PDB file of C-alpha atoms in Angstrom:
ATOM      1  CA  MET E 172      11.795   5.877 -39.821  1.00 41.00           C
ATOM      2  CA  ILE E 173      11.651   3.144 -37.172  1.00 41.00           C
ATOM      3  CA  ASP E 174      11.311   4.185 -33.522  1.00 44.00           C
ATOM      4  CA  ARG E 175      13.036   2.577 -30.549  1.00 38.00           C
ATOM      5  CA  ARG E 176      10.090   0.353 -29.612  1.00 41.00           C
ATOM      6  CA  GLN E 177       9.732  -0.938 -33.164  1.00 45.00           C
ATOM      7  CA  PHE E 178      13.470  -1.535 -33.370  1.00 41.00           C
ATOM      8  CA  LEU E 179      13.449  -3.577 -30.165  1.00 43.00           C
ATOM      9  CA  SER E 180      10.448  -5.574 -31.337  1.00 44.00           C
ATOM     10  CA  VAL E 181      12.039  -6.391 -34.696  1.00 43.00           C
ATOM     11  CA  SER E 182      15.362  -7.231 -33.034  1.00 41.00           C
ATOM     12  CA  ALA E 183      13.781  -9.555 -30.499  1.00 45.00           C
ATOM     13  CA  ALA E 184      11.789 -11.340 -33.174  1.00 45.00           C
ATOM     14  CA  ALA E 185      14.808 -11.654 -35.459  1.00 45.00           C
ATOM     15  CA  LEU E 186      16.872 -13.208 -32.699  1.00 44.00           C
ATOM     16  CA  GLY E 187      14.062 -15.513 -31.646  1.00 46.00           C
ATOM     17  CA  LEU E 188      13.938 -13.974 -28.182  1.00 46.00           C
ATOM     18  CA  PRO E 189      10.808 -14.127 -26.030  1.00 50.00           C
ATOM     19  CA  SER E 190       8.530 -11.121 -26.074  1.00 47.00           C
ATOM     20  CA  SER E 191       9.057 -10.799 -22.323  1.00 47.00           C
ATOM     21  CA  LEU E 192      12.604  -9.661 -23.062  1.00 49.00           C
ATOM     22  CA  LEU E 193      11.126  -6.768 -24.994  1.00 46.00           C
ATOM     23  CA  ALA E 194       9.145  -5.739 -21.903  1.00 48.00           C
ATOM     24  CA  GLN E 195      12.296  -5.902 -19.807  1.00 47.00           C
ATOM     25  CA  THR E 196      14.317  -3.853 -22.309  1.00 56.00           C
ATOM     26  CA  ALA E 197      11.705  -1.214 -23.129  1.00 88.00           C
ATOM     27  CA  TRP E 198      10.271  -0.759 -19.655  1.00 97.00           C
ATOM     28  CA  PRO E 199       9.745   1.871 -18.394  1.00 97.00           C
ATOM     29  CA  SER E 200       9.026   4.141 -21.340  1.00 97.00           C
ATOM     30  CA  ARG E 201       6.725   6.448 -19.349  1.00 97.00           C
ATOM     31  CA  PRO E 202       6.114   7.443 -15.696  1.00 98.00           C
ATOM     32  CA  VAL E 203       5.192   4.700 -13.251  1.00 98.00           C
ATOM     33  CA  ARG E 204       2.261   5.198 -10.884  1.00 98.00           C
ATOM     34  CA  VAL E 205       2.833   4.213  -7.251  1.00 98.00           C
ATOM     35  CA  VAL E 206      -0.254   3.934  -5.034  1.00 98.00           C
ATOM     36  CA  ILE E 207       0.240   4.382  -1.295  1.00 96.00           C
ATOM     37  CA  PRO E 208      -3.063   3.051   0.104  1.00 94.00           C
ATOM     38  CA  TYR E 209      -3.045   5.391   3.102  1.00 89.00           C
ATOM     39  CA  ALA E 210      -3.683   9.038   3.798  1.00 84.00           C
ATOM     40  CA  ALA E 211      -0.655  11.295   3.428  1.00 84.00           C
ATOM     41  CA  GLY E 212       1.686  11.877   6.324  1.00 81.00           C
ATOM     42  CA  GLY E 213       2.625   8.441   7.657  1.00 84.00           C
ATOM     43  CA  VAL E 214       5.755   6.348   7.706  1.00 87.00           C
ATOM     44  CA  THR E 215       5.032   5.015   4.195  1.00 90.00           C
ATOM     45  CA  ASP E 216       5.219   8.581   2.916  1.00 89.00           C
ATOM     46  CA  SER E 217       8.280   9.634   4.877  1.00 85.00           C
ATOM     47  CA  VAL E 218      10.480   6.793   3.620  1.00 91.00           C
ATOM     48  CA  GLY E 219       8.569   5.719   0.521  1.00 92.00           C
ATOM     49  CA  ARG E 220       8.618   9.046  -1.289  1.00 93.00           C
ATOM     50  CA  LYS E 221      12.372   9.373  -0.851  1.00 93.00           C
ATOM     51  CA  LEU E 222      12.801   5.837  -2.137  1.00 95.00           C
ATOM     52  CA  ALA E 223      10.523   6.567  -5.103  1.00 95.00           C
ATOM     53  CA  GLU E 224      12.644   9.591  -5.985  1.00 95.00           C
ATOM     54  CA  HIS E 225      15.750   7.397  -6.155  1.00 96.00           C
ATOM     55  CA  LEU E 226      13.948   4.745  -8.175  1.00 97.00           C
ATOM     56  CA  GLY E 227      12.848   7.357 -10.694  1.00 97.00           C
ATOM     57  CA  GLN E 228      16.419   8.501 -11.149  1.00 97.00           C
ATOM     58  CA  GLN E 229      17.646   4.937 -11.546  1.00 97.00           C
ATOM     59  CA  LEU E 230      14.917   3.966 -14.016  1.00 97.00           C
ATOM     60  CA  GLY E 231      15.010   7.196 -16.017  1.00 97.00           C
ATOM     61  CA  GLN E 232      11.270   7.742 -15.519  1.00 97.00           C
ATOM     62  CA  ALA E 233       9.364   9.491 -12.751  1.00 96.00           C
ATOM     63  CA  LEU E 234       7.530   7.469 -10.142  1.00 97.00           C
ATOM     64  CA  VAL E 235       4.290   9.373  -9.510  1.00 97.00           C
ATOM     65  CA  VAL E 236       3.177   8.706  -5.945  1.00 97.00           C
ATOM     66  CA  GLU E 237      -0.543   8.903  -5.115  1.00 96.00           C
ATOM     67  CA  ASN E 238      -2.141   8.519  -1.681  1.00 95.00           C
ATOM     68  CA  LYS E 239      -5.380   6.514  -1.884  1.00 93.00           C
ATOM     69  CA  GLY E 240      -6.377   5.922   1.727  1.00 87.00           C
ATOM     70  CA  GLY E 241      -9.336   4.115   3.216  1.00 84.00           C
ATOM     71  CA  ALA E 242     -10.418   0.843   4.837  1.00 84.00           C
ATOM     72  CA  GLY E 243      -7.023   0.001   6.297  1.00 84.00           C
ATOM     73  CA  GLY E 244      -5.278   0.147   2.934  1.00 90.00           C
ATOM     74  CA  THR E 245      -7.661  -2.202   1.158  1.00 93.00           C
ATOM     75  CA  LEU E 246      -9.256   0.439  -1.106  1.00 94.00           C
ATOM     76  CA  GLY E 247      -5.937   1.440  -2.612  1.00 96.00           C
ATOM     77  CA  MET E 248      -4.813  -2.172  -2.863  1.00 97.00           C
ATOM     78  CA  ALA E 249      -8.021  -3.060  -4.688  1.00 98.00           C
ATOM     79  CA  GLU E 250      -7.276  -0.309  -7.214  1.00 97.00           C
ATOM     80  CA  VAL E 251      -3.832  -1.774  -7.834  1.00 98.00           C
ATOM     81  CA  ALA E 252      -5.283  -5.291  -8.167  1.00 98.00           C
ATOM     82  CA  ARG E 253      -7.597  -4.026 -10.951  1.00 98.00           C
ATOM     83  CA  ALA E 254      -4.864  -2.149 -12.823  1.00 98.00           C
ATOM     84  CA  PRO E 255      -3.233  -3.428 -16.032  1.00 98.00           C
ATOM     85  CA  ALA E 256      -0.370  -5.811 -15.292  1.00 98.00           C
ATOM     86  CA  ASP E 257       2.140  -3.864 -17.368  1.00 97.00           C
ATOM     87  CA  GLY E 258       4.549  -2.560 -14.753  1.00 98.00           C
ATOM     88  CA  TYR E 259       3.112   0.951 -14.725  1.00 98.00           C
ATOM     89  CA  THR E 260       1.036   0.609 -11.540  1.00 98.00           C
ATOM     90  CA  LEU E 261       2.551  -0.432  -8.228  1.00 98.00           C
ATOM     91  CA  ALA E 262       1.493  -0.425  -4.594  1.00 98.00           C
ATOM     92  CA  LEU E 263       3.810   0.783  -1.848  1.00 98.00           C
ATOM     93  CA  SER E 264       2.156  -0.426   1.302  1.00 96.00           C
ATOM     94  CA  ALA E 265       2.265  -2.180   4.603  1.00 94.00           C
ATOM     95  CA  ILE E 266       1.631  -5.850   4.014  1.00 96.00           C
ATOM     96  CA  SER E 267      -1.463  -5.862   6.243  1.00 94.00           C
ATOM     97  CA  PRO E 268      -3.957  -5.395   3.335  1.00 94.00           C
ATOM     98  CA  LEU E 269      -2.633  -8.749   2.063  1.00 96.00           C
ATOM     99  CA  THR E 270      -1.869 -10.639   5.253  1.00 96.00           C
ATOM    100  CA  LEU E 271      -4.222  -9.224   7.877  1.00 93.00           C
ATOM    101  CA  SER E 272      -7.337  -7.654   6.346  1.00 93.00           C
ATOM    102  CA  PRO E 273      -8.372 -10.806   4.417  1.00 94.00           C
ATOM    103  CA  HIS E 274      -8.887 -12.612   7.727  1.00 93.00           C
ATOM    104  CA  LEU E 275     -11.233  -9.924   9.024  1.00 90.00           C
ATOM    105  CA  GLY E 276     -13.721  -9.606   6.192  1.00 90.00           C
ATOM    106  CA  LYS E 277     -14.455 -10.118   2.522  1.00 92.00           C
ATOM    107  CA  LEU E 278     -12.304  -8.050   0.154  1.00 95.00           C
ATOM    108  CA  PRO E 279     -12.697  -7.143  -3.544  1.00 96.00           C
ATOM    109  CA  TYR E 280      -9.415  -8.878  -4.342  1.00 98.00           C
ATOM    110  CA  ASP E 281      -7.583 -12.092  -3.561  1.00 98.00           C
ATOM    111  CA  PRO E 282      -4.283 -11.178  -1.874  1.00 97.00           C
ATOM    112  CA  PHE E 283      -2.354 -14.020  -3.458  1.00 96.00           C
ATOM    113  CA  LYS E 284      -4.109 -14.364  -6.820  1.00 98.00           C
ATOM    114  CA  ASP E 285      -4.573 -10.713  -7.773  1.00 98.00           C
ATOM    115  CA  ILE E 286      -1.366  -9.227  -6.344  1.00 98.00           C
ATOM    116  CA  VAL E 287       2.276 -10.221  -6.838  1.00 98.00           C
ATOM    117  CA  ALA E 288       5.086  -9.488  -4.389  1.00 98.00           C
ATOM    118  CA  VAL E 289       7.828  -7.300  -5.877  1.00 98.00           C
ATOM    119  CA  ALA E 290      10.250  -6.119  -3.187  1.00 98.00           C
ATOM    120  CA  PRO E 291      10.220  -5.490   0.550  1.00 98.00           C
ATOM    121  CA  MET E 292      11.193  -2.041   1.772  1.00 97.00           C
ATOM    122  CA  MET E 293      11.516  -2.188   5.556  1.00 96.00           C
ATOM    123  CA  TYR E 294      10.067  -3.262   8.826  1.00 95.00           C
ATOM    124  CA  SER E 295       8.979  -0.633  11.301  1.00 95.00           C
ATOM    125  CA  PRO E 296       8.582  -0.979  15.066  1.00 96.00           C
ATOM    126  CA  VAL E 297       5.396   0.185  16.732  1.00 97.00           C
ATOM    127  CA  TYR E 298       5.692   2.713  19.542  1.00 98.00           C
ATOM    128  CA  VAL E 299       3.272   2.708  22.465  1.00 98.00           C
ATOM    129  CA  LEU E 300       2.954   6.462  23.015  1.00 98.00           C
ATOM    130  CA  GLY E 301       1.499   8.309  25.974  1.00 98.00           C
ATOM    131  CA  THR E 302      -0.026  11.728  25.296  1.00 98.00           C
ATOM    132  CA  SER E 303      -0.446  14.751  27.565  1.00 97.00           C
ATOM    133  CA  ALA E 304      -3.819  13.298  28.625  1.00 98.00           C
ATOM    134  CA  LEU E 305      -2.080  10.337  30.280  1.00 98.00           C
ATOM    135  CA  SER E 306      -0.772  10.796  33.808  1.00 95.00           C
ATOM    136  CA  ALA E 307       0.957   7.397  33.895  1.00 96.00           C
ATOM    137  CA  THR E 308       4.645   7.606  33.032  1.00 95.00           C
ATOM    138  CA  SER E 309       5.466   3.923  32.505  1.00 97.00           C
ATOM    139  CA  TRP E 310       4.016   0.792  30.947  1.00 98.00           C
ATOM    140  CA  GLN E 311       3.428  -0.711  34.376  1.00 97.00           C
ATOM    141  CA  GLU E 312       1.470   2.342  35.541  1.00 98.00           C
ATOM    142  CA  LEU E 313      -0.555   2.302  32.334  1.00 98.00           C
ATOM    143  CA  LEU E 314      -1.579  -1.330  32.837  1.00 97.00           C
ATOM    144  CA  ALA E 315      -2.413  -0.775  36.481  1.00 97.00           C
ATOM    145  CA  ARG E 316      -4.715   2.103  35.589  1.00 97.00           C
ATOM    146  CA  ALA E 317      -6.393   0.152  32.767  1.00 98.00           C
ATOM    147  CA  LYS E 318      -7.034  -2.760  35.130  1.00 97.00           C
ATOM    148  CA  ALA E 319      -8.309  -0.638  37.999  1.00 97.00           C
ATOM    149  CA  GLN E 320     -10.567   1.467  35.774  1.00 97.00           C
ATOM    150  CA  PRO E 321     -11.496  -0.691  32.759  1.00 97.00           C
ATOM    151  CA  GLY E 322     -12.164   1.342  29.606  1.00 97.00           C
ATOM    152  CA  SER E 323     -11.064   4.635  31.148  1.00 97.00           C
ATOM    153  CA  ILE E 324      -7.947   4.854  28.964  1.00 98.00           C
ATOM    154  CA  ARG E 325      -8.456   5.481  25.273  1.00 98.00           C
ATOM    155  CA  MET E 326      -5.988   3.798  22.902  1.00 98.00           C
ATOM    156  CA  ALA E 327      -5.883   5.100  19.325  1.00 98.00           C
ATOM    157  CA  THR E 328      -4.793   3.120  16.273  1.00 95.00           C
ATOM    158  CA  SER E 329      -4.714   3.832  12.550  1.00 87.00           C
ATOM    159  CA  GLY E 330      -7.871   1.805  12.019  1.00 84.00           C
ATOM    160  CA  MET E 331      -9.925  -1.329  12.488  1.00 81.00           C
ATOM    161  CA  GLY E 332      -7.959  -4.347  11.368  1.00 79.00           C
ATOM    162  CA  SER E 333      -4.631  -2.512  11.518  1.00 86.00           C
ATOM    163  CA  VAL E 334      -1.530  -3.924  13.197  1.00 91.00           C
ATOM    164  CA  GLY E 335      -2.215  -1.524  16.059  1.00 93.00           C
ATOM    165  CA  HIS E 336      -5.713  -2.966  16.474  1.00 91.00           C
ATOM    166  CA  ILE E 337      -4.340  -6.505  16.613  1.00 91.00           C
ATOM    167  CA  MET E 338      -1.738  -5.378  19.150  1.00 95.00           C
ATOM    168  CA  LEU E 339      -4.430  -3.795  21.314  1.00 95.00           C
ATOM    169  CA  GLU E 340      -6.455  -7.000  21.326  1.00 91.00           C
ATOM    170  CA  GLN E 341      -3.375  -9.034  22.218  1.00 92.00           C
ATOM    171  CA  ILE E 342      -2.417  -6.637  25.028  1.00 96.00           C
ATOM    172  CA  GLN E 343      -5.891  -6.969  26.522  1.00 94.00           C
ATOM    173  CA  ALA E 344      -5.923 -10.735  26.132  1.00 91.00           C
ATOM    174  CA  GLN E 345      -2.489 -11.218  27.725  1.00 93.00           C
ATOM    175  CA  THR E 346      -2.669  -8.664  30.538  1.00 96.00           C
ATOM    176  CA  GLY E 347      -6.337  -8.472  31.515  1.00 95.00           C
ATOM    177  CA  ALA E 348      -6.241  -4.679  31.098  1.00 97.00           C
ATOM    178  CA  ARG E 349      -9.170  -3.081  29.281  1.00 97.00           C
ATOM    179  CA  PHE E 350      -8.870  -0.061  26.981  1.00 98.00           C
ATOM    180  CA  THR E 351     -11.326   1.866  24.837  1.00 98.00           C
ATOM    181  CA  HIS E 352     -10.290   1.500  21.194  1.00 96.00           C
ATOM    182  CA  ILE E 353     -10.278   4.707  19.128  1.00 96.00           C
ATOM    183  CA  PRO E 354      -9.811   3.621  15.481  1.00 92.00           C
ATOM    184  CA  TYR E 355      -8.840   6.345  13.019  1.00 89.00           C
ATOM    185  CA  LYS E 356      -8.808   6.186   9.224  1.00 81.00           C
ATOM    186  CA  GLY E 357      -5.118   6.948   8.883  1.00 75.00           C
ATOM    187  CA  VAL E 358      -2.043   8.199  10.670  1.00 84.00           C
ATOM    188  CA  GLY E 359      -2.153  11.940   9.943  1.00 84.00           C
ATOM    189  CA  GLN E 360      -5.227  12.845  11.987  1.00 89.00           C
ATOM    190  CA  THR E 361      -4.267  10.345  14.684  1.00 93.00           C
ATOM    191  CA  VAL E 362      -0.966  12.135  15.233  1.00 95.00           C
ATOM    192  CA  ASN E 363      -2.635  15.553  15.228  1.00 94.00           C
ATOM    193  CA  ASP E 364      -5.090  14.444  17.893  1.00 97.00           C
ATOM    194  CA  ALA E 365      -2.314  12.756  19.878  1.00 97.00           C
ATOM    195  CA  ALA E 366      -0.424  16.051  19.930  1.00 96.00           C
ATOM    196  CA  GLY E 367      -3.570  17.729  21.225  1.00 96.00           C
ATOM    197  CA  GLY E 368      -4.107  15.152  23.975  1.00 97.00           C
ATOM    198  CA  HIS E 369      -7.477  14.003  22.600  1.00 98.00           C
ATOM    199  CA  PHE E 370      -6.831  10.503  23.970  1.00 98.00           C
ATOM    200  CA  GLU E 371      -4.353   8.885  26.341  1.00 98.00           C
ATOM    201  CA  VAL E 372      -2.384   6.364  24.261  1.00 98.00           C
ATOM    202  CA  MET E 373      -1.467   5.917  20.597  1.00 98.00           C
ATOM    203  CA  LEU E 374       0.025   2.937  18.790  1.00 97.00           C
ATOM    204  CA  GLY E 375       2.031   4.066  15.776  1.00 95.00           C
ATOM    205  CA  ASN E 376       5.121   3.578  13.640  1.00 93.00           C
ATOM    206  CA  PRO E 377       7.882   6.145  14.150  1.00 93.00           C
ATOM    207  CA  PHE E 378       8.411   8.834  11.515  1.00 90.00           C
ATOM    208  CA  GLY E 379       9.398  12.496  11.406  1.00 88.00           C
ATOM    209  CA  THR E 380       6.328  14.070  13.027  1.00 92.00           C
ATOM    210  CA  ILE E 381       6.103  11.520  15.827  1.00 94.00           C
ATOM    211  CA  ASN E 382       9.821  11.823  16.507  1.00 93.00           C
ATOM    212  CA  SER E 383       9.517  15.610  16.728  1.00 94.00           C
ATOM    213  CA  LEU E 384       6.653  15.337  19.214  1.00 97.00           C
ATOM    214  CA  ILE E 385       8.719  12.923  21.316  1.00 96.00           C
ATOM    215  CA  GLU E 386      11.660  15.344  21.293  1.00 95.00           C
ATOM    216  CA  GLN E 387       9.328  18.174  22.336  1.00 96.00           C
ATOM    217  CA  GLY E 388       8.020  16.106  25.241  1.00 96.00           C
ATOM    218  CA  ARG E 389       4.476  16.089  23.868  1.00 97.00           C
ATOM    219  CA  LEU E 390       4.540  12.311  23.424  1.00 98.00           C
ATOM    220  CA  ARG E 391       6.458   9.788  25.518  1.00 97.00           C
ATOM    221  CA  VAL E 392       7.430   6.272  24.510  1.00 98.00           C
ATOM    222  CA  LEU E 393       6.192   3.672  26.999  1.00 98.00           C
ATOM    223  CA  ALA E 394       7.131   0.569  24.993  1.00 98.00           C
ATOM    224  CA  THR E 395       8.291  -0.455  21.532  1.00 98.00           C
ATOM    225  CA  THR E 396       8.112  -3.605  19.428  1.00 97.00           C
ATOM    226  CA  GLY E 397      10.605  -5.594  17.398  1.00 95.00           C
ATOM    227  CA  PRO E 398      13.242  -8.311  17.734  1.00 94.00           C
ATOM    228  CA  GLN E 399      15.349  -5.878  19.779  1.00 94.00           C
ATOM    229  CA  ARG E 400      14.992  -2.437  21.318  1.00 95.00           C
ATOM    230  CA  ALA E 401      14.621   0.460  18.905  1.00 95.00           C
ATOM    231  CA  PRO E 402      18.070   2.060  18.345  1.00 91.00           C
ATOM    232  CA  ASN E 403      16.710   5.562  18.959  1.00 93.00           C
ATOM    233  CA  GLN E 404      14.888   4.442  22.128  1.00 96.00           C
ATOM    234  CA  PRO E 405      17.448   2.134  23.781  1.00 96.00           C
ATOM    235  CA  GLN E 406      16.088   2.819  27.261  1.00 97.00           C
ATOM    236  CA  VAL E 407      12.574   1.647  26.329  1.00 98.00           C
ATOM    237  CA  PRO E 408      11.785  -2.092  26.582  1.00 98.00           C
ATOM    238  CA  THR E 409       9.937  -4.041  23.919  1.00 98.00           C
ATOM    239  CA  LEU E 410       6.543  -5.569  24.597  1.00 98.00           C
ATOM    240  CA  ALA E 411       8.231  -8.970  24.560  1.00 98.00           C
ATOM    241  CA  GLU E 412      10.489  -7.838  27.414  1.00 98.00           C
ATOM    242  CA  LEU E 413       7.448  -6.490  29.233  1.00 98.00           C
ATOM    243  CA  GLY E 414       5.756  -9.888  29.143  1.00 97.00           C
ATOM    244  CA  VAL E 415       3.429  -9.365  26.169  1.00 96.00           C
ATOM    245  CA  PRO E 416       5.203 -11.281  23.376  1.00 95.00           C
ATOM    246  CA  ALA E 417       2.062 -11.872  21.302  1.00 90.00           C
ATOM    247  CA  ALA E 418       1.669  -8.101  20.893  1.00 94.00           C
ATOM    248  CA  ASN E 419       5.330  -7.578  19.946  1.00 96.00           C
ATOM    249  CA  LEU E 420       4.421  -7.019  16.300  1.00 94.00           C
ATOM    250  CA  THR E 421       6.110  -4.868  13.667  1.00 95.00           C
ATOM    251  CA  SER E 422       4.813  -3.390  10.424  1.00 94.00           C
ATOM    252  CA  LEU E 423       6.348  -4.630   7.186  1.00 96.00           C
ATOM    253  CA  PHE E 424       6.289  -2.486   4.045  1.00 97.00           C
ATOM    254  CA  GLY E 425       7.064  -3.192   0.423  1.00 98.00           C
ATOM    255  CA  PHE E 426       6.210  -2.904  -3.255  1.00 98.00           C
ATOM    256  CA  MET E 427       3.497  -5.007  -4.872  1.00 98.00           C
ATOM    257  CA  ALA E 428       2.052  -5.128  -8.396  1.00 98.00           C
ATOM    258  CA  PRO E 429      -0.978  -6.554 -10.196  1.00 98.00           C
ATOM    259  CA  ALA E 430      -0.731 -10.293 -10.772  1.00 98.00           C
ATOM    260  CA  GLY E 431       0.523 -11.058 -14.261  1.00 98.00           C
ATOM    261  CA  THR E 432       3.108  -8.287 -14.274  1.00 98.00           C
ATOM    262  CA  PRO E 433       5.974  -9.642 -16.410  1.00 98.00           C
ATOM    263  CA  PRO E 434       8.509 -11.430 -14.185  1.00 97.00           C
ATOM    264  CA  GLU E 435      11.348  -9.569 -15.889  1.00 97.00           C
ATOM    265  CA  ILE E 436       9.859  -6.274 -14.735  1.00 98.00           C
ATOM    266  CA  VAL E 437       9.314  -7.645 -11.219  1.00 98.00           C
ATOM    267  CA  ALA E 438      12.949  -8.809 -11.102  1.00 98.00           C
ATOM    268  CA  ARG E 439      14.240  -5.459 -12.354  1.00 97.00           C
ATOM    269  CA  LEU E 440      12.131  -3.563  -9.840  1.00 98.00           C
ATOM    270  CA  ASN E 441      13.383  -5.758  -7.030  1.00 98.00           C
ATOM    271  CA  GLN E 442      16.993  -5.057  -7.986  1.00 98.00           C
ATOM    272  CA  GLU E 443      16.391  -1.323  -8.276  1.00 98.00           C
ATOM    273  CA  VAL E 444      14.596  -1.161  -4.903  1.00 98.00           C
ATOM    274  CA  GLN E 445      17.524  -2.895  -3.204  1.00 97.00           C
ATOM    275  CA  ARG E 446      19.902  -0.461  -4.891  1.00 97.00           C
ATOM    276  CA  ALA E 447      17.833   2.552  -3.792  1.00 97.00           C
ATOM    277  CA  LEU E 448      17.662   1.272  -0.205  1.00 97.00           C
ATOM    278  CA  ALA E 449      21.460   1.398  -0.098  1.00 95.00           C
ATOM    279  CA  ALA E 450      21.563   5.134  -0.930  1.00 95.00           C
ATOM    280  CA  ALA E 451      23.093   7.215   1.868  1.00 95.00           C
ATOM    281  CA  ASP E 452      20.133   9.574   2.316  1.00 93.00           C
ATOM    282  CA  VAL E 453      17.637   6.691   2.344  1.00 94.00           C
ATOM    283  CA  GLN E 454      19.744   4.908   4.945  1.00 94.00           C
ATOM    284  CA  HIS E 455      19.838   8.089   7.025  1.00 93.00           C
ATOM    285  CA  THR E 456      16.037   8.399   6.865  1.00 90.00           C
ATOM    286  CA  LEU E 457      15.635   4.774   7.903  1.00 92.00           C
ATOM    287  CA  ARG E 458      18.031   5.062  10.840  1.00 91.00           C
ATOM    288  CA  SER E 459      16.542   8.334  12.063  1.00 89.00           C
ATOM    289  CA  THR E 460      13.080   6.761  12.234  1.00 88.00           C
ATOM    290  CA  ASP E 461      14.092   3.356  13.680  1.00 92.00           C
ATOM    291  CA  ASN E 462      13.029   1.602  10.477  1.00 93.00           C
ATOM    292  CA  VAL E 463      15.109  -1.310   9.164  1.00 92.00           C
ATOM    293  CA  ALA E 464      15.640  -2.043   5.473  1.00 95.00           C
ATOM    294  CA  LEU E 465      14.720  -5.521   4.227  1.00 95.00           C
ATOM    295  CA  HIS E 466      16.436  -7.329   1.370  1.00 95.00           C
ATOM    296  CA  HIS E 467      14.608 -10.288  -0.185  1.00 97.00           C
ATOM    297  CA  SER E 468      14.028 -11.618  -3.693  1.00 98.00           C
ATOM    298  CA  PRO E 469      10.452 -11.525  -5.042  1.00 98.00           C
ATOM    299  CA  GLN E 470      10.132 -15.212  -4.238  1.00 98.00           C
ATOM    300  CA  GLU E 471      11.387 -14.742  -0.680  1.00 98.00           C
ATOM    301  CA  PHE E 472       9.096 -11.763  -0.193  1.00 98.00           C
ATOM    302  CA  ALA E 473       6.127 -13.797  -1.439  1.00 98.00           C
ATOM    303  CA  ALA E 474       6.982 -16.587   1.010  1.00 98.00           C
ATOM    304  CA  LEU E 475       7.221 -14.033   3.822  1.00 97.00           C
ATOM    305  CA  LEU E 476       3.744 -12.728   2.960  1.00 97.00           C
ATOM    306  CA  GLN E 477       2.341 -16.244   3.049  1.00 97.00           C
ATOM    307  CA  GLN E 478       3.899 -16.895   6.453  1.00 95.00           C
ATOM    308  CA  GLU E 479       2.662 -13.583   7.878  1.00 94.00           C
ATOM    309  CA  SER E 480      -0.820 -14.387   6.610  1.00 96.00           C
ATOM    310  CA  ARG E 481      -0.790 -17.723   8.412  1.00 95.00           C
ATOM    311  CA  ASN E 482       0.515 -16.107  11.608  1.00 89.00           C
ATOM    312  CA  ASN E 483      -2.142 -13.390  11.517  1.00 90.00           C
ATOM    313  CA  ALA E 484      -4.904 -15.894  10.888  1.00 92.00           C
ATOM    314  CA  ALA E 485      -3.868 -17.762  14.022  1.00 88.00           C
ATOM    315  CA  ILE E 486      -3.680 -14.558  16.110  1.00 83.00           C
ATOM    316  CA  ILE E 487      -7.106 -13.396  14.959  1.00 86.00           C
ATOM    317  CA  ARG E 488      -8.670 -16.798  15.577  1.00 87.00           C
ATOM    318  CA  GLN E 489      -7.130 -17.215  19.040  1.00 79.00           C
ATOM    319  CA  ALA E 490      -8.067 -13.671  20.136  1.00 74.00           C
ATOM    320  CA  ASN E 491     -11.539 -13.968  18.546  1.00 78.00           C
ATOM    321  CA  ILE E 492     -11.062 -10.585  16.837  1.00 76.00           C
ATOM    322  CA  GLN E 493     -14.062  -9.489  14.796  1.00 73.00           C
ATOM    323  CA  LEU E 494     -14.901  -6.291  12.927  1.00 68.00           C
TER     324      LEU E 494
END
């Protein structure tokens, strides 16, 4: 008795079709592993897991999400880079391990030789958040305090080499204010400590927990980033409006795979991600967290990564940022 895989193989050969068509037709025949290279609890989890659930339903196979945090996302990305290029291991990540981290130190992978772009998911603004430890109630007051008492205000980010870290360096370079950087190893503990007032300011992407703390009055939004004001914070200006355009950075997130993954699988994944992003509950999650869905082909996404890498290299060089 011939099974489905054998039947497809024989049929493809008989018709003279390329073996890659077999991969497209048969894939996925088992669960797909999705590595989120960050600790649990951040914006990648809040939107990504819902998206993965839809993708599993569309593909007829579960997407098994694993958090593998550490080193600004580079440990998890390295694991994906080493995985077999068969479509059964993906990364769901901010693009910084590919476009930012390589300019700050040597990595165990080449971002453009060992990883292939699959599909973007969204861009996320960064909120500048004051905690209960901060007496200043506006961006202007915050800067005045940081200038008058250099280093007295602690600013927390999700880690060295993160988008938040780059923003901090740009804020200091453009305003002359001086902060004490508190780099964490992920978002979860950063948010917990922000809620407890363990530092004065946090830079972070909006998601459920942060939004709840804002609603409770335990965090207050002093500024946001993005091409326009965040829809859920229309009264809060962007850093560009506040005169710090170089720090007006957003976080981009998407799916990546090991280099060599069959292009037919990459194309199918891209189509399915775009379909899942259109689902009503995914759209609701995006809107409620001020995140904006992105729709690009794999080739367009790859070009975007290349451009972001060039931009980040220039920012890091001009600001003389070193780890």
